[in-house]
């Protein structure tokens, strides 16, 4: 029939697109209320040294438990929030919660840094530096216990605008990590000129090792080059002991993944720290 329609086969109305659009609008409206109703909160995924024995940090990951839609994953609502200023409010909320919890872990004797993901929009709008200062002051958190993550793609697309902000963050004493490394096209030598010390290798490079020879070679090259440039290397999405083993042999420094810890409540993370945390030296 498409053929008989000839030139008129152009589809003017695609119900699936319309539905996605409707869904998006519903979520956006819901998200606004969700922030006020306290439906958004953070979980914390532990990061381990490569042996898996010691927790060396935790990443704050936002969750939306919607009364109306049930749990909505960040991959769905973060892009929607990014399209409006909602992301600035969400970012502030996560930052505040992350600093508060990290201060509690430190008080309990486990001074591990908390990592917070930064959205492109937070870096361009809003008052990121002031929000960060407010968050650490209110929590009484030493700046070195806060680490900020920015994705490689975003950084490279906006390096001129973002660079001054990164320098300010470092000057304040916080850590900076490149997230999802390998998904963009930046060279490590270029990244080395930026004030960044941690490289988080995207899960897609970890997924098929050991086994996929191309990925094995790539991973080895990334890690050894990163080390020669003095980056600390974190593997994301480690799910199996074989992956951990492989990464340890390559000299990878740290890892995060379901193998050793899922995103969990701050209270549960404290339990994880009690089992695998390094206590503050007296
Ligand atoms: P990301 O920062 O790269 O975070 C890692 C993601 O990988 C998390 O997904 C985490 O749950 C998942 N993950 C960790 N280990 C494993 C594993 O072993 N296997 C698998 N399959 N997945 C693993 P999540 O929580 O769904 O977050 C997805 C993305 O949403 C994050 O990627 C980050 O880009 C964004 N995001 C999450 N929270 C925030 C936030 O507070 N602010 C901003 N701006 N973005 C956030
Ligand atoms: Mg991250
Ligand atoms: Mg990542
Ligand atoms: Mg990601």
Coordinates of C-alpha atoms and ligand atoms in Angstrom, one line a residue:
X1 CA 0.0 0.0 0.0
X2 CA 2.9 2.2 0.7
X3 CA 3.7 2.1 -3.0
X4 CA 0.2 3.0 -4.1
X5 CA 0.3 5.9 -1.8
X6 CA 3.2 7.2 -3.8
X7 CA 4.4 10.6 -2.7
X8 CA 1.8 10.8 -0.1
X9 CA 3.4 8.0 1.9
X10 CA 5.1 10.6 4.1
X11 CA 3.8 9.9 7.6
X12 CA 2.3 12.9 9.2
X13 CA 1.1 11.3 12.3
X14 CA 3.0 8.6 14.0
X15 CA 1.1 7.5 17.1
X16 CA 4.3 6.1 18.8
X17 CA 6.0 9.5 18.5
X18 CA 3.0 11.2 19.8
X19 CA 2.8 8.9 22.7
X20 CA 6.4 9.4 23.6
X21 CA 5.8 13.1 23.5
X22 CA 2.8 12.8 25.8
X23 CA 4.8 10.6 28.1
X24 CA 7.5 13.2 28.2
X25 CA 5.1 16.0 29.1
X26 CA 3.5 13.9 31.8
X27 CA 6.9 13.1 33.3
X28 CA 8.0 16.7 33.1
X29 CA 5.0 17.9 35.0
X30 CA 5.2 15.1 37.5
X31 CA 8.9 15.7 38.0
X32 CA 8.2 19.3 39.1
X33 CA 5.9 18.0 41.8
X34 CA 8.1 15.1 42.7
X35 CA 10.8 17.4 43.8
X36 CA 8.5 19.2 46.2
X37 CA 6.9 16.0 47.4
X38 CA 10.2 14.4 48.2
X39 CA 9.8 11.6 45.6
X40 CA 13.4 12.1 44.6
X41 CA 16.3 10.7 46.6
X42 CA 19.8 9.4 46.2
X43 CA 21.2 5.9 46.5
X44 CA 24.9 5.3 46.9
X45 CA 27.0 2.8 45.0
X46 CA 30.3 1.8 46.7
X47 CA 33.5 2.0 44.8
X48 CA 36.2 -0.5 45.7
X49 CA 39.9 -0.8 45.3
X50 CA 40.6 -3.3 42.5
X51 CA 41.1 -6.2 45.0
X52 CA 37.5 -5.6 46.1
X53 CA 38.5 -5.6 49.8
X54 CA 38.3 -1.9 50.5
X55 CA 35.6 0.7 49.9
X56 CA 37.3 3.8 48.6
X57 CA 34.3 6.0 47.8
X58 CA 30.6 6.0 46.8
X59 CA 28.7 7.5 43.9
X60 CA 25.4 9.3 44.5
X61 CA 22.8 8.1 42.0
X62 CA 19.4 9.8 41.9
X63 CA 16.2 7.8 42.1
X64 CA 12.6 8.8 41.4
X65 CA 10.0 6.8 43.1
X66 CA 6.9 8.2 41.6
X67 CA 3.5 7.7 43.2
X68 CA 2.0 8.0 39.8
X69 CA 4.4 6.1 37.5
X70 CA 6.3 3.9 40.0
X71 CA 10.1 3.9 39.8
X72 CA 11.3 5.9 36.9
X73 CA 15.0 5.3 35.9
X74 CA 17.4 8.3 35.6
X75 CA 18.0 7.4 32.0
X76 CA 14.4 8.4 31.4
X77 CA 14.0 11.5 33.6
X78 CA 17.5 13.0 33.6
X79 CA 17.2 13.9 29.9
X80 CA 13.8 15.4 30.5
X81 CA 15.1 17.4 33.5
X82 CA 18.0 18.5 31.4
X83 CA 15.6 20.1 28.9
X84 CA 14.2 22.4 31.6
X85 CA 15.8 24.0 34.6
X86 CA 14.5 21.1 36.7
X87 CA 18.0 19.6 36.5
X88 CA 19.4 22.5 38.5
X89 CA 17.0 21.8 41.3
X90 CA 17.6 18.0 41.1
X91 CA 21.4 18.6 41.1
X92 CA 21.2 20.8 44.2
X93 CA 19.1 18.2 46.0
X94 CA 21.5 15.4 45.2
X95 CA 24.5 17.5 46.1
X96 CA 23.0 18.4 49.5
X97 CA 22.0 14.8 50.3
X98 CA 25.4 13.4 49.1
X99 CA 27.4 15.9 51.3
X100 CA 25.1 15.3 54.2
X101 CA 25.6 11.5 54.1
X102 CA 29.3 11.7 53.4
X103 CA 29.7 13.8 56.5
X104 CA 27.9 11.1 58.5
X105 CA 30.2 8.4 57.2
X106 CA 33.2 10.5 58.1
X107 CA 31.8 11.1 61.6
X108 CA 31.4 7.3 61.9
X109 CA 35.1 7.0 61.1
X110 CA 34.9 6.3 57.4
X111 CA 36.1 9.4 55.5
X112 CA 35.5 8.2 52.0
X113 CA 34.7 10.7 49.2
X114 CA 31.2 10.9 47.7
X115 CA 30.9 11.4 43.9
X116 CA 28.1 13.5 42.4
X117 CA 27.3 13.5 38.7
X118 CA 27.1 17.0 37.1
X119 CA 24.7 17.7 34.3
X120 CA 25.8 19.9 31.4
X121 CA 23.1 22.4 32.3
X122 CA 24.3 22.7 35.9
X123 CA 27.7 23.8 34.6
X124 CA 26.3 26.5 32.4
X125 CA 23.4 27.8 34.4
X126 CA 22.5 28.2 37.9
X127 CA 25.0 28.8 40.6
X128 CA 27.0 25.6 40.7
X129 CA 29.9 26.9 42.6
X130 CA 27.6 28.5 45.2
X131 CA 25.5 25.4 45.4
X132 CA 28.6 23.3 46.0
X133 CA 29.8 25.7 48.7
X134 CA 26.4 25.7 50.4
X135 CA 26.2 22.0 50.4
X136 CA 29.6 21.3 51.9
X137 CA 29.2 24.1 54.5
X138 CA 25.8 22.9 55.6
X139 CA 27.0 19.4 55.9
X140 CA 30.3 20.4 57.5
X141 CA 32.1 18.2 54.9
X142 CA 35.8 18.6 54.1
X143 CA 36.0 19.6 50.4
X144 CA 38.3 16.7 49.7
X145 CA 35.5 14.3 50.5
X146 CA 33.5 15.6 47.6
X147 CA 34.2 14.5 44.0
X148 CA 32.4 15.7 40.9
X149 CA 31.9 13.7 37.7
X150 CA 31.4 15.1 34.3
X151 CA 30.9 13.0 31.2
X152 CA 33.6 12.9 28.6
X153 CA 31.2 13.9 25.8
X154 CA 29.9 16.8 27.5
X155 CA 33.3 18.1 28.6
X156 CA 34.7 17.9 25.1
X157 CA 31.6 19.6 23.5
X158 CA 31.9 22.5 25.8
X159 CA 35.5 22.7 27.0
X160 CA 35.8 26.4 26.7
X161 CA 32.9 27.1 28.9
X162 CA 33.5 24.3 31.3
X163 CA 37.2 24.6 31.9
X164 CA 37.0 27.7 34.2
X165 CA 34.4 26.0 36.4
X166 CA 36.6 22.9 36.7
X167 CA 39.5 25.0 37.8
X168 CA 37.3 26.7 40.4
X169 CA 36.2 23.3 41.7
X170 CA 39.8 22.1 42.0
X171 CA 40.8 25.3 43.7
X172 CA 38.2 24.7 46.3
X173 CA 39.8 21.3 47.0
X174 CA 37.4 18.9 45.4
X175 CA 38.1 16.0 43.2
X176 CA 37.2 15.8 39.5
X177 CA 36.5 12.7 37.5
X178 CA 35.7 12.1 33.8
X179 CA 32.7 9.8 33.6
X180 CA 31.9 7.3 30.8
X181 CA 35.4 7.6 29.4
X182 CA 35.8 6.1 26.0
X183 CA 32.4 7.0 24.6
X184 CA 33.7 10.3 23.3
X185 CA 36.6 11.0 21.1
X186 CA 39.0 12.9 23.4
X187 CA 42.7 12.0 23.6
X188 CA 44.2 11.2 27.0
X189 CA 47.0 13.6 26.3
X190 CA 44.5 16.3 25.8
X191 CA 42.6 15.4 28.9
X192 CA 45.8 15.6 30.9
X193 CA 45.9 19.3 30.3
X194 CA 42.6 19.6 32.2
X195 CA 42.5 19.7 36.0
X196 CA 41.2 16.1 36.2
X197 CA 42.7 13.2 38.1
X198 CA 40.2 10.3 37.8
X199 CA 39.1 8.5 34.7
X200 CA 36.1 6.3 34.9
X201 CA 36.1 3.8 32.0
X202 CA 32.6 3.3 30.5
X203 CA 30.9 0.0 31.2
X204 CA 30.7 -0.8 27.5
X205 CA 34.5 -1.5 27.5
X206 CA 34.2 -3.8 30.5
X207 CA 31.2 -5.8 29.5
X208 CA 32.8 -8.2 27.0
X209 CA 36.1 -8.8 28.7
X210 CA 37.7 -11.2 29.1
X211 CA 36.9 -12.8 25.8
X212 CA 36.5 -10.0 23.3
X213 CA 40.1 -9.5 22.1
X214 CA 39.6 -6.1 20.7
X215 CA 38.2 -4.8 23.9
X216 CA 40.9 -6.5 25.9
X217 CA 43.6 -4.7 23.9
X218 CA 41.8 -1.4 24.1
X219 CA 41.3 -1.6 27.8
X220 CA 44.9 -2.5 28.3
X221 CA 46.0 0.5 26.2
X222 CA 43.7 2.9 27.9
X223 CA 44.8 1.8 31.4
X224 CA 48.5 1.9 30.7
X225 CA 48.3 5.2 28.9
X226 CA 46.1 6.7 31.6
X227 CA 48.7 5.6 34.2
X228 CA 51.6 7.0 32.3
X229 CA 49.7 10.3 32.4
X230 CA 49.1 9.9 36.2
X231 CA 45.3 9.4 36.0
X232 CA 43.7 7.2 38.6
X233 CA 41.6 4.6 36.7
X234 CA 38.2 3.4 37.8
X235 CA 36.3 0.6 35.9
X236 CA 32.5 1.1 35.7
X237 CA 30.0 -1.8 35.6
X238 CA 32.1 -4.7 36.9
X239 CA 29.7 -7.6 37.2
X240 CA 31.9 -10.7 37.3
X241 CA 34.9 -12.0 39.1
X242 CA 36.5 -12.7 35.7
X243 CA 36.2 -9.1 34.8
X244 CA 37.7 -8.0 38.1
X245 CA 40.5 -10.4 37.8
X246 CA 41.3 -9.2 34.3
X247 CA 41.2 -5.6 35.3
X248 CA 43.5 -6.3 38.3
X249 CA 46.0 -7.9 36.0
X250 CA 45.9 -4.8 33.8
X251 CA 46.7 -2.7 36.9
X252 CA 43.3 -0.9 37.0
X253 CA 43.1 1.0 40.3
X254 CA 39.5 0.9 41.4
X255 CA 36.1 -0.5 40.3
X256 CA 32.4 0.0 40.7
X257 CA 29.8 -2.5 39.8
X258 CA 27.1 -5.0 40.7
X259 CA 29.7 -7.6 41.5
X260 CA 30.6 -5.9 44.8
X261 CA 27.8 -3.4 45.4
X262 CA 24.6 -2.1 44.0
X263 CA 23.4 1.4 44.5
X264 CA 22.0 1.3 48.1
X265 CA 20.7 3.6 50.8
X266 CA 23.1 5.7 52.8
X267 CA 22.4 3.6 55.9
X268 CA 23.2 0.4 54.0
X269 CA 26.3 2.0 52.6
X270 CA 27.5 2.7 56.2
X271 CA 27.1 -1.0 56.8
X272 CA 29.2 -1.8 53.8
X273 CA 31.8 0.7 55.1
X274 CA 31.8 -1.1 58.5
X275 CA 32.6 -4.3 56.7
X276 CA 35.0 -3.0 54.1
X277 CA 35.9 0.5 55.0
X278 CA 39.2 1.9 55.9
X279 CA 38.9 3.7 59.2
X280 CA 40.4 7.1 59.7
X281 CA 44.0 6.8 60.9
X282 CA 44.2 8.0 64.5
Ligands
LIG1 P1 26.8 7.0 35.6 O1 27.1 8.2 36.3 O2 27.8 6.4 34.6 O3 26.4 5.9 36.7 C1 26.6 4.5 36.6 C2 25.4 3.8 36.2 O4 25.7 2.4 36.0 C3 24.3 3.8 37.3 O5 23.0 3.7 36.6 C4 24.6 2.5 38.0 O6 23.4 2.0 38.7 C5 24.9 1.6 36.8 N1 25.7 0.5 37.2 C6 26.7 0.4 38.2 N2 27.2 -0.8 38.2 C7 26.7 -1.5 37.3 C8 26.8 -2.9 36.8 O7 27.6 -3.7 37.3 N3 26.0 -3.3 35.8 C9 25.1 -2.5 35.2 N4 24.4 -2.9 34.2 N5 24.9 -1.2 35.6 C10 25.7 -0.7 36.6 P2 21.8 4.7 37.0 O8 21.8 4.9 38.5 O9 20.6 4.1 36.3 O10 22.2 6.1 36.4 C11 22.4 6.2 35.0 C12 23.0 7.5 34.7 O11 22.1 8.6 35.0 C13 24.3 7.8 35.4 O12 25.4 7.2 34.8 C14 24.4 9.3 35.3 O13 24.9 9.7 34.0 C15 22.9 9.7 35.4 N6 22.6 10.1 36.8 C16 22.3 9.3 37.9 N7 22.2 10.1 39.0 C17 22.4 11.4 38.6 C18 22.4 12.7 39.2 O14 22.2 12.8 40.4 N8 22.6 13.8 38.5 C19 22.9 13.7 37.1 N9 23.1 14.8 36.5 N10 22.9 12.5 36.5 C20 22.7 11.4 37.2
LIG2 MG1 28.8 8.8 37.2
LIG3 MG1 29.5 6.3 33.9
LIG4 MG1 26.5 6.7 32.1

